[in-house]
PDB file of C-alpha atoms in Angstrom:
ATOM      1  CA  UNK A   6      46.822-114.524 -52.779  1.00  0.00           C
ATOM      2  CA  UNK A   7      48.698-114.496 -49.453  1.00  0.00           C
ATOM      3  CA  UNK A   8      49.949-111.163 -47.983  1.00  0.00           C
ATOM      4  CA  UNK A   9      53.318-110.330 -48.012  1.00  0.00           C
ATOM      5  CA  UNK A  10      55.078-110.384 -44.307  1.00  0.00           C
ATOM      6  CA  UNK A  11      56.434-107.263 -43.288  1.00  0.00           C
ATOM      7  CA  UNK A  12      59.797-108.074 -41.330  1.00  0.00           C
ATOM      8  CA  UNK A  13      61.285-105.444 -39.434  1.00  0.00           C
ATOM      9  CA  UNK A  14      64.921-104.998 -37.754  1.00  0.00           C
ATOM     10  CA  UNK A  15      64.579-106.273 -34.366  1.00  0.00           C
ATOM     11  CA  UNK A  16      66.703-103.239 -32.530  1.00  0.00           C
ATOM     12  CA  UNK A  17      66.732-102.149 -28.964  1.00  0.00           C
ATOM     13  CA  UNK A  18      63.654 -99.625 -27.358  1.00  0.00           C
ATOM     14  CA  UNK A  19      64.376 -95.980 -26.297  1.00  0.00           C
ATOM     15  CA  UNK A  20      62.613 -94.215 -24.724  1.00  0.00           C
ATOM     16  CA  UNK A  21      62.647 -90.423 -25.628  1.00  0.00           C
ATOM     17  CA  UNK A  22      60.386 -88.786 -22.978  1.00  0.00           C
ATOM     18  CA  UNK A  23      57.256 -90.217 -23.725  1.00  0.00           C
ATOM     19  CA  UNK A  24      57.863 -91.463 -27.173  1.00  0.00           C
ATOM     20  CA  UNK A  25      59.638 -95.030 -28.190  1.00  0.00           C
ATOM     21  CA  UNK A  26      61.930 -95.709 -30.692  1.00  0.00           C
ATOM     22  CA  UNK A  27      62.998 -99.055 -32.129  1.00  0.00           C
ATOM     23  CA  UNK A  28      62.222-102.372 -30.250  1.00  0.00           C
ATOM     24  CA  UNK A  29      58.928-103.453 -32.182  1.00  0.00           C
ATOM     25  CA  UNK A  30      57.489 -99.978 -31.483  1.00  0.00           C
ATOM     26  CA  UNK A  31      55.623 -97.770 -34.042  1.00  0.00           C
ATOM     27  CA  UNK A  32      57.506 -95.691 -36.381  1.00  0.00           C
ATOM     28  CA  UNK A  33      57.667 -92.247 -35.538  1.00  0.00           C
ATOM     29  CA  UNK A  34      58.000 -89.184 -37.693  1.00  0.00           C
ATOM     30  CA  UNK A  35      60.011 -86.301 -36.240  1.00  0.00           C
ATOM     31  CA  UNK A  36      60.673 -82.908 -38.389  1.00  0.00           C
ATOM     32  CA  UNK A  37      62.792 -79.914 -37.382  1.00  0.00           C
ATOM     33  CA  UNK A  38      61.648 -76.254 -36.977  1.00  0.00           C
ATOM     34  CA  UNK A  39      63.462 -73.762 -39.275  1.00  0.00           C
ATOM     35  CA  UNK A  40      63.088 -70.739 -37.186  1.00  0.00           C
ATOM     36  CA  UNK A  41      65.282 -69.475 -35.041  1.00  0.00           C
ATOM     37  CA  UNK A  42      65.483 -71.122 -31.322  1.00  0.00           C
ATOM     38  CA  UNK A  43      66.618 -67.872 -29.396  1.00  0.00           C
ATOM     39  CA  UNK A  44      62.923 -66.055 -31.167  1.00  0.00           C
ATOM     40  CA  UNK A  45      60.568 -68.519 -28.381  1.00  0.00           C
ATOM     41  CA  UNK A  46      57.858 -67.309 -29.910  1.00  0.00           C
ATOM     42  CA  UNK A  47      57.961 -67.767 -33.191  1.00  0.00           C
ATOM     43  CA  UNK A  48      59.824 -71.485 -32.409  1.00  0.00           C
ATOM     44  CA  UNK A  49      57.149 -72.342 -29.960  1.00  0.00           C
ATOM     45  CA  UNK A  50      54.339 -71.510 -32.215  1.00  0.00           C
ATOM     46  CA  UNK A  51      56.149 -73.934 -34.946  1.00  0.00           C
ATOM     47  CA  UNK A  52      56.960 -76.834 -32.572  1.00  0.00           C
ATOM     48  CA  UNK A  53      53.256 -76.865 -31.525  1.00  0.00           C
ATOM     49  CA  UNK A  54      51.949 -76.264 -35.587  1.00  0.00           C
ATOM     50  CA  UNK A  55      54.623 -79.630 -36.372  1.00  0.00           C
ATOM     51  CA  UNK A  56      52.683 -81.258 -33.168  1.00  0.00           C
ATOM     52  CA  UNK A  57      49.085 -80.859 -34.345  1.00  0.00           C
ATOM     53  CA  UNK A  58      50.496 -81.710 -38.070  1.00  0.00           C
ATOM     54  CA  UNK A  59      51.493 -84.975 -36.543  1.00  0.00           C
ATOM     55  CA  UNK A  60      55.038 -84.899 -35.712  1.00  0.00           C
ATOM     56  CA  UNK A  61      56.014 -87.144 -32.819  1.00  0.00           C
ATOM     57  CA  UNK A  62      59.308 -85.821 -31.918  1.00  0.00           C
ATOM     58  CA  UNK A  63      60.532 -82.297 -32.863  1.00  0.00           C
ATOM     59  CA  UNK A  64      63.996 -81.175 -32.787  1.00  0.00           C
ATOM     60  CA  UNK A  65      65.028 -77.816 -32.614  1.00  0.00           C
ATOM     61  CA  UNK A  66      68.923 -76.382 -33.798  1.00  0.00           C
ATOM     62  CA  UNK A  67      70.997 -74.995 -30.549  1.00  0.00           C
ATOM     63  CA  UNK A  68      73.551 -73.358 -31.484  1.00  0.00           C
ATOM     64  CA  UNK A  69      74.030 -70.390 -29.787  1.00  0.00           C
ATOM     65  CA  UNK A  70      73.573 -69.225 -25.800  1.00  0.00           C
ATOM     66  CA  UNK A  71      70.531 -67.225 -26.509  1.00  0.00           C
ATOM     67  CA  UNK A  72      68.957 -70.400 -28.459  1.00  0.00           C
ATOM     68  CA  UNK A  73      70.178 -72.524 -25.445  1.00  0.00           C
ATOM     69  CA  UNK A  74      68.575 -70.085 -22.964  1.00  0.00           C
ATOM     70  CA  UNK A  75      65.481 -70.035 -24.950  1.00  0.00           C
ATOM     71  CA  UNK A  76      64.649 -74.349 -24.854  1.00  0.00           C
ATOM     72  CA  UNK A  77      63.476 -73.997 -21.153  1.00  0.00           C
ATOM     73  CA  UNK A  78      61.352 -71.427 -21.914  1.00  0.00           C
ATOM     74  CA  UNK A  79      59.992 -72.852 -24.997  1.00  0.00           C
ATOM     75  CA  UNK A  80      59.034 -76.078 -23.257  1.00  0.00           C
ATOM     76  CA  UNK A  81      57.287 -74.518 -20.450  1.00  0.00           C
ATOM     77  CA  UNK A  82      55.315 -72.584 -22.871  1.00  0.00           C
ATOM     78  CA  UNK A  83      54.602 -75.943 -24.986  1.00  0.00           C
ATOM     79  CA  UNK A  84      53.318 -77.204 -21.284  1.00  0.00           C
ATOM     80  CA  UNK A  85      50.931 -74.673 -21.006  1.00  0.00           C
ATOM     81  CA  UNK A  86      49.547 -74.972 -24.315  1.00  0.00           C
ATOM     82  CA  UNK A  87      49.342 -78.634 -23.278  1.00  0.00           C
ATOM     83  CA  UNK A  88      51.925 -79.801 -26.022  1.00  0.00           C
ATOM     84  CA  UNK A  89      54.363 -82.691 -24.394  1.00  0.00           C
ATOM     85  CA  UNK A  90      55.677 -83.525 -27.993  1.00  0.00           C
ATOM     86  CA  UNK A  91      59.285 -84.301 -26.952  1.00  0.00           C
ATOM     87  CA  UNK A  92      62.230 -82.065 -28.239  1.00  0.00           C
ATOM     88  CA  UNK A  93      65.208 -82.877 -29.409  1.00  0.00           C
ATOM     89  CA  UNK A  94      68.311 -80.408 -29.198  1.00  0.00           C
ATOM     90  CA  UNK A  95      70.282 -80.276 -32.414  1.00  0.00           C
ATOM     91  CA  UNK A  96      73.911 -79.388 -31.432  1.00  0.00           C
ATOM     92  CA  UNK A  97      77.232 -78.960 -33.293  1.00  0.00           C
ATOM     93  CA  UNK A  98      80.827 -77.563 -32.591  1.00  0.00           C
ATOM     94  CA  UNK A  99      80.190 -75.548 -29.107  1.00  0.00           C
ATOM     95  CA  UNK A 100      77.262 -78.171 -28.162  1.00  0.00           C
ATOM     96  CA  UNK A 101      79.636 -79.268 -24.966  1.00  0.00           C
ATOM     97  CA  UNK A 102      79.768 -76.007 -24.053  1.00  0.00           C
ATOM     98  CA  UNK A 103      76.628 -75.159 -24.291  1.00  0.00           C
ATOM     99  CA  UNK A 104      74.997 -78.137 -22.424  1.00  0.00           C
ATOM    100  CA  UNK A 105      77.848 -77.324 -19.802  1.00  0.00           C
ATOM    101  CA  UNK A 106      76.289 -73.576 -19.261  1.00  0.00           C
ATOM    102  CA  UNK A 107      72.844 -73.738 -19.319  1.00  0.00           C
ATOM    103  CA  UNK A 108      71.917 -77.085 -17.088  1.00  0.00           C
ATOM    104  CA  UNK A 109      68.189 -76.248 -17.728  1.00  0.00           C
ATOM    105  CA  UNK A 110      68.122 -76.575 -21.196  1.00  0.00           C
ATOM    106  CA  UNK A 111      70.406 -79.711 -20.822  1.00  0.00           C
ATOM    107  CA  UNK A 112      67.115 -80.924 -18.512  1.00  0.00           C
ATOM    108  CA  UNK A 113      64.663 -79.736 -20.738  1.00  0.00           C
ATOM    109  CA  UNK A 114      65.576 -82.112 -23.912  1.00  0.00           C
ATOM    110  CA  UNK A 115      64.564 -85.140 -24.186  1.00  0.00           C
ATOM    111  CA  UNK A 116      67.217 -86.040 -26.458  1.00  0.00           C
ATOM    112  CA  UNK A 117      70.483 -84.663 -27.888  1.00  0.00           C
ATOM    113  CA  UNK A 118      71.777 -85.071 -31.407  1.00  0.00           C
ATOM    114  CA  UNK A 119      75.369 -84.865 -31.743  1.00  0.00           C
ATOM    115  CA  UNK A 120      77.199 -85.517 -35.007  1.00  0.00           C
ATOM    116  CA  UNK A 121      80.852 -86.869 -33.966  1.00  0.00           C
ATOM    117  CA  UNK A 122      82.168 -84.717 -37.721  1.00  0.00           C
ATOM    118  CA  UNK A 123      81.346 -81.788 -36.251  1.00  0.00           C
ATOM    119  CA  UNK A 124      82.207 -82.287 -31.883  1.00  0.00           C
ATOM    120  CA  UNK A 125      85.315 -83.926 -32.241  1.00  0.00           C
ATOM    121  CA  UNK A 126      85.678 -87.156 -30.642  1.00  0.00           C
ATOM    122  CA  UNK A 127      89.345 -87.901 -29.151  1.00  0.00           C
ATOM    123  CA  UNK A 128      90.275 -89.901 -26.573  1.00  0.00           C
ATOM    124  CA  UNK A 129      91.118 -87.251 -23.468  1.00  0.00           C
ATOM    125  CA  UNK A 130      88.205 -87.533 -20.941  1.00  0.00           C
ATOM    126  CA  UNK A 131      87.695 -83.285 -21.713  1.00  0.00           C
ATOM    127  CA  UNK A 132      87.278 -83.647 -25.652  1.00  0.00           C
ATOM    128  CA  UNK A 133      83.426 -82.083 -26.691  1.00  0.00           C
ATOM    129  CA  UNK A 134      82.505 -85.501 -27.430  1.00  0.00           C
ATOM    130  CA  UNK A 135      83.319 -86.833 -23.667  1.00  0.00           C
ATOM    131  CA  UNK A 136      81.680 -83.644 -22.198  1.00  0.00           C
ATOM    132  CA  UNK A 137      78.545 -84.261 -24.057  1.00  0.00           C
ATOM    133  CA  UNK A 138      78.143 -87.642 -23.448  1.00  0.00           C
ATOM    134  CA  UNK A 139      78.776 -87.506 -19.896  1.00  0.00           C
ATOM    135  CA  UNK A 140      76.025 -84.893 -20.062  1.00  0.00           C
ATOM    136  CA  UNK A 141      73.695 -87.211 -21.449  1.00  0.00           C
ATOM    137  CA  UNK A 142      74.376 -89.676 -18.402  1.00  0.00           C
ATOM    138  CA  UNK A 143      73.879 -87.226 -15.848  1.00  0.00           C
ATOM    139  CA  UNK A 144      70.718 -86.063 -17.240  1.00  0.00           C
ATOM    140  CA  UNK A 145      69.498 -89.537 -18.073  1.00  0.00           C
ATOM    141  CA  UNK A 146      69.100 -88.408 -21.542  1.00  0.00           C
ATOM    142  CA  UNK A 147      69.542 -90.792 -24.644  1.00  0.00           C
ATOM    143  CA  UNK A 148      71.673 -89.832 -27.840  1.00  0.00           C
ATOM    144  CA  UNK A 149      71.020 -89.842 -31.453  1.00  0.00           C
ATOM    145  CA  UNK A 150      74.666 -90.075 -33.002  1.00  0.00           C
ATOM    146  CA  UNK A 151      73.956 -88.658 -35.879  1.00  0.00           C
ATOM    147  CA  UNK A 152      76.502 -89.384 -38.959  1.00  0.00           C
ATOM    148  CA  UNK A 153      76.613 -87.373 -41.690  1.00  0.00           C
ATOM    149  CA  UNK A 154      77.990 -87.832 -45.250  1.00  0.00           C
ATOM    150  CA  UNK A 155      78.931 -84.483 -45.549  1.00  0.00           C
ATOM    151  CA  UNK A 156      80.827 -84.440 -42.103  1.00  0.00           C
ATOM    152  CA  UNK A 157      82.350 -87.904 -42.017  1.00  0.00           C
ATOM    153  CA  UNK A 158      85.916 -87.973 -40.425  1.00  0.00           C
ATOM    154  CA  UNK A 159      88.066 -87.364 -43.289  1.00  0.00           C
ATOM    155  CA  UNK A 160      91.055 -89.080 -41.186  1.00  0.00           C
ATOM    156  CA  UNK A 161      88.600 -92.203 -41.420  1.00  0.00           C
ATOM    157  CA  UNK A 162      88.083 -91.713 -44.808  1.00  0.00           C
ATOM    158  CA  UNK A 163      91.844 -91.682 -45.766  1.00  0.00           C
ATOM    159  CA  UNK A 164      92.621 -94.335 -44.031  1.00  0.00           C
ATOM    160  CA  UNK A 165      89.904 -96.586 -45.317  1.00  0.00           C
ATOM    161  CA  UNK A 166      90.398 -95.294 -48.653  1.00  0.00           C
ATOM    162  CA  UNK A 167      94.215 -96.640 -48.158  1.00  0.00           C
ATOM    163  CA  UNK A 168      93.583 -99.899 -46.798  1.00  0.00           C
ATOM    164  CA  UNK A 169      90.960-100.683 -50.156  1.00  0.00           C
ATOM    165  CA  UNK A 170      93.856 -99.296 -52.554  1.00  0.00           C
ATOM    166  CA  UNK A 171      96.000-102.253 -51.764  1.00  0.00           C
ATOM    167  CA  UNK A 172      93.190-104.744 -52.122  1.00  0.00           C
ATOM    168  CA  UNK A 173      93.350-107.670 -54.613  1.00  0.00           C
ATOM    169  CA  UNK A 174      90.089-106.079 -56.125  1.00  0.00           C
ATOM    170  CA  UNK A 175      89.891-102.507 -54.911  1.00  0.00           C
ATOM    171  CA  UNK A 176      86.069-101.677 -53.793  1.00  0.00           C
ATOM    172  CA  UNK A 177      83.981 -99.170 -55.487  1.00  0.00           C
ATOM    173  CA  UNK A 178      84.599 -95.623 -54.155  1.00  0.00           C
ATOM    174  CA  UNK A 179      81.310 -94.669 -53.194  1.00  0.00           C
ATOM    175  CA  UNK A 180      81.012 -98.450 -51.767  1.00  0.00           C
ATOM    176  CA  UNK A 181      83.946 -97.827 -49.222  1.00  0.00           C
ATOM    177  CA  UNK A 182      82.620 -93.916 -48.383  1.00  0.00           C
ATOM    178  CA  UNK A 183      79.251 -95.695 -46.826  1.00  0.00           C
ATOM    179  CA  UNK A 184      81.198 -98.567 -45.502  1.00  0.00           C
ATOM    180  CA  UNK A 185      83.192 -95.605 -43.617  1.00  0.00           C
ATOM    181  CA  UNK A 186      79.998 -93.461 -42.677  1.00  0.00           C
ATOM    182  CA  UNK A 187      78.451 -97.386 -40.908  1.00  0.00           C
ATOM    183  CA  UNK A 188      82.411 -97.675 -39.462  1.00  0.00           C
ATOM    184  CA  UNK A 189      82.467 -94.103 -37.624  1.00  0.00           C
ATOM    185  CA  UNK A 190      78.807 -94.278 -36.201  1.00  0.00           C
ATOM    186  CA  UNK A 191      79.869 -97.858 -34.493  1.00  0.00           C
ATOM    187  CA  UNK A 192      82.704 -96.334 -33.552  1.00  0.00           C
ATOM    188  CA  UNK A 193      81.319 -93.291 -31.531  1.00  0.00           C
ATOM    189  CA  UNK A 194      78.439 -95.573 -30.726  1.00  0.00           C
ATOM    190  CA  UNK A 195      81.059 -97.736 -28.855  1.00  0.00           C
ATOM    191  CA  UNK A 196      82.944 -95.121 -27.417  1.00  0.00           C
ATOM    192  CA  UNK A 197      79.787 -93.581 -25.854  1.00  0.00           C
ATOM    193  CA  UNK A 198      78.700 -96.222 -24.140  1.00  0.00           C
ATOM    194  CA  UNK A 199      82.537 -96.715 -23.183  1.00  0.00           C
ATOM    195  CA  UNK A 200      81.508 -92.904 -21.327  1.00  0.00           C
ATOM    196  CA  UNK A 201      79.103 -94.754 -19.651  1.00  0.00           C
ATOM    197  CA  UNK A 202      75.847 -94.063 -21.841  1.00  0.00           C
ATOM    198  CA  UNK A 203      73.901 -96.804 -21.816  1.00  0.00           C
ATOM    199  CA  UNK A 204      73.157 -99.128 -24.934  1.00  0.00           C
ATOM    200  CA  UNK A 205      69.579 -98.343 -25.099  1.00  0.00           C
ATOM    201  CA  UNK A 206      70.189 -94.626 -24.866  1.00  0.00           C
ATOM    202  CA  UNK A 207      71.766 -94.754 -28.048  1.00  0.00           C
ATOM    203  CA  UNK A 208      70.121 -94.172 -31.661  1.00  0.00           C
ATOM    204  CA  UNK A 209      72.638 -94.230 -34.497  1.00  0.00           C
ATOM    205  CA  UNK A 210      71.750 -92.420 -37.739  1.00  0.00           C
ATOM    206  CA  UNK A 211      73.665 -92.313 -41.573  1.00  0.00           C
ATOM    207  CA  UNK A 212      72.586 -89.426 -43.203  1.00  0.00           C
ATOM    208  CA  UNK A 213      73.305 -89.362 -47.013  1.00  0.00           C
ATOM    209  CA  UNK A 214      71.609 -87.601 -49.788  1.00  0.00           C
ATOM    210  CA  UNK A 215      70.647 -90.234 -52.647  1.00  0.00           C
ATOM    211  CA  UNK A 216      68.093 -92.403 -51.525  1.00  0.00           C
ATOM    212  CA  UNK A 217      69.560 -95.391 -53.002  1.00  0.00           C
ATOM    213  CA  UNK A 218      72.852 -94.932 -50.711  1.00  0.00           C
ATOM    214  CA  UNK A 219      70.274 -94.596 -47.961  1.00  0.00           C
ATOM    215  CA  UNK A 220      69.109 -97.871 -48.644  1.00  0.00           C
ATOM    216  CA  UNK A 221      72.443 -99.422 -48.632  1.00  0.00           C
ATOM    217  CA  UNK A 222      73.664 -98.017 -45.514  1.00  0.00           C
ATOM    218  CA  UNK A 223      70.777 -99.042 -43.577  1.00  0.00           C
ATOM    219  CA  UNK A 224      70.688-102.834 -44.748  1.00  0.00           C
ATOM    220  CA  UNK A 225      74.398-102.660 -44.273  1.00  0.00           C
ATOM    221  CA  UNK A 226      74.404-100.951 -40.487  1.00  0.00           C
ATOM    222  CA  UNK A 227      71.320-103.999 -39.115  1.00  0.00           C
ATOM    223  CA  UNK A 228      73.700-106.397 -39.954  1.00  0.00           C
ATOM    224  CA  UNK A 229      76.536-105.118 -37.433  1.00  0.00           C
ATOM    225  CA  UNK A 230      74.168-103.801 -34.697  1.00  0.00           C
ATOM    226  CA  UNK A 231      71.015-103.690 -32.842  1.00  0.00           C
ATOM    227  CA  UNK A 232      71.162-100.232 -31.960  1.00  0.00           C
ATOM    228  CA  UNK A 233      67.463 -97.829 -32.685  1.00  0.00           C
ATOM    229  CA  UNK A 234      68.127 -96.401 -35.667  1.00  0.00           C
ATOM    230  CA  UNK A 235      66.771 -92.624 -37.110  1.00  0.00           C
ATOM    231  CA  UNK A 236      66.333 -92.763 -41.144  1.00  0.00           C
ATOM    232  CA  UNK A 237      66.138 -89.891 -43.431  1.00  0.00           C
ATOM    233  CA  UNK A 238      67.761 -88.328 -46.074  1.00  0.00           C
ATOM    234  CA  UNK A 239      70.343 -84.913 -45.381  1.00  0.00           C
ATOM    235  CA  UNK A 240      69.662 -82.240 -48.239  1.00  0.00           C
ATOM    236  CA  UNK A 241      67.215 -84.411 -49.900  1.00  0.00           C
ATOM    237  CA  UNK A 242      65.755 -81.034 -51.824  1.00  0.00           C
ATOM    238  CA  UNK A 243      63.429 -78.305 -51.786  1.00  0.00           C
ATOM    239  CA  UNK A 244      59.684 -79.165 -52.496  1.00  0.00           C
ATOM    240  CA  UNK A 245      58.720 -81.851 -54.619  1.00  0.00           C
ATOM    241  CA  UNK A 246      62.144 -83.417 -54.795  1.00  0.00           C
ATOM    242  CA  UNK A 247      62.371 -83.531 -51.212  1.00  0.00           C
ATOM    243  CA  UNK A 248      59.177 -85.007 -50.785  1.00  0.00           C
ATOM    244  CA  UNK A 249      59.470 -87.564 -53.629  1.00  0.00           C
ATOM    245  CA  UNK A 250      63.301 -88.426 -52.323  1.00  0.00           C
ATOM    246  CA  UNK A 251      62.269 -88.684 -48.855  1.00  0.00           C
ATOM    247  CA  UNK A 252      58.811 -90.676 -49.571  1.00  0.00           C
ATOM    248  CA  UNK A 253      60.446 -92.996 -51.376  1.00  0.00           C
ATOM    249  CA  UNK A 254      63.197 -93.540 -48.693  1.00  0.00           C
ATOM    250  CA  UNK A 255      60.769 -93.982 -46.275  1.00  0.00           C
ATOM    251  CA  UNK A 256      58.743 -96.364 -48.079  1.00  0.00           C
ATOM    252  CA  UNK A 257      61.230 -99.303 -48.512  1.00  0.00           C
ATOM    253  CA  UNK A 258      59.345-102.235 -46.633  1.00  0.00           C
ATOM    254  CA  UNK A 259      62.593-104.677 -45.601  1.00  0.00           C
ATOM    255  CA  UNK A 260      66.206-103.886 -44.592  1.00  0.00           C
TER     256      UNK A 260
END
């Protein structure tokens, strides 16, 4: 019996500090810490416990100017334990703000995730989504633009939602709501590099919470890019429904 070919989505390679993502590389696994960033102690000890558990890339929430003073001294203390895992700073409505304020922990990262939902995104050069991107350039820091189903643009959603209403055969619901989730992550994907971010500093991600809209997504989004791409499931469930949701998520061989 012959072995079945593995074929994977040819995408572009960034590099996130040390690690790789997309291009042919290795899949990596990154998790989140759950404590809170401005406590260093208690986040540094969990960054370094996800480490050692195997996680390749950790991001950590920053929400707040005592969590964003905290990353620099979290990563020097990861240094001296001799932990490089990269970290990635998980930012939301005051993220341009925050980058803006504390330059070191804007250094520090070794890549941002912004969620356009939650930033804004319009077109004036001083709208949070400009000032974060243009962070990301100065730093040399690549982007995770992070879409989430539970965030999506409503405007987008409308107006989508509109257009399929006067179709000759109207598309499912649920089929236009992903087609609008792949639609705003090109969309801010193309804007950013408008900003001047670089293609492969850009990792797109559509976060939904049934696995079998994951799947559809994600074999929808290769076709109309070649960006890296970050897959996993938002709110996928506590314990054993998490792990079974986001196993079998994860396990899907082809896209």
């Amino acid at each position: 019996m012959s072995e079945a070919v593995i074929r994977r989505h040819l995408s572009q390679r960034v590099a996130v500090g040390k690690v790789m993502l997309g291009g042919g590389a290795p899949i990596v696994v990154q998790s989140m810490t759950n404590t809170d960033t401005a406590d260093v102690e208690a986040t540094t000890r969990q960054v370094y416990e996800l480490a050692e558990a195997g996680s390749e890339l950790v991001r950590i929430t920053v929400n707040t100017p005592e969590a964003a003073t905290a990353v620099a001294q979290i990563r020097s203390r990861l240094d001296r334990l001799g932990c490089d895992v990269p970290l990635v700073g998980d930012f939301h409505y005051n993220g341009h703000r925050l980058l803006t304020e504390f330059p070191d922990c804007a250094q520090v990262l070794a890549k941002y995730r912004i969620n356009p939902g939650n930033v804004g995104r319009n077109r004036e050069e001083d709208d949070p989504f400009s000032i974060m991107i243009a962070t990301a350039v100065r730093y040399g820091k690549p982007v995770r633009i992070g879409v989430n189903w539970g965030s999506l643009d409503q405007n987008l959603v409308v107006r989508m939602m509109d257009e399929n209403s006067r179709q000759a055969e109207p598309k499912d619901v649920r089929e236009v709501t992903r087609a609008a989730l792949i639609a705003s992550a090109l969309q801010s994907a193309q804007r950013a590099e408008q900003l001047g971010l670089a293609h492969d500093r850009i990792v797109l991600s559509c976060k939904v919470s049934e696995v079998q809209d994951l799947i559809a997504v994600y074999r929808a989004l290769v076709q109309q890019c070649d960006y890296a791409l970050h897959l996993g499931l938002t709110e996928a469930g506590m314990g054993s429904k998490g792990i079974v949701a986001s196993t079998a998520a994860l396990a899907v061989r082809r896209w």
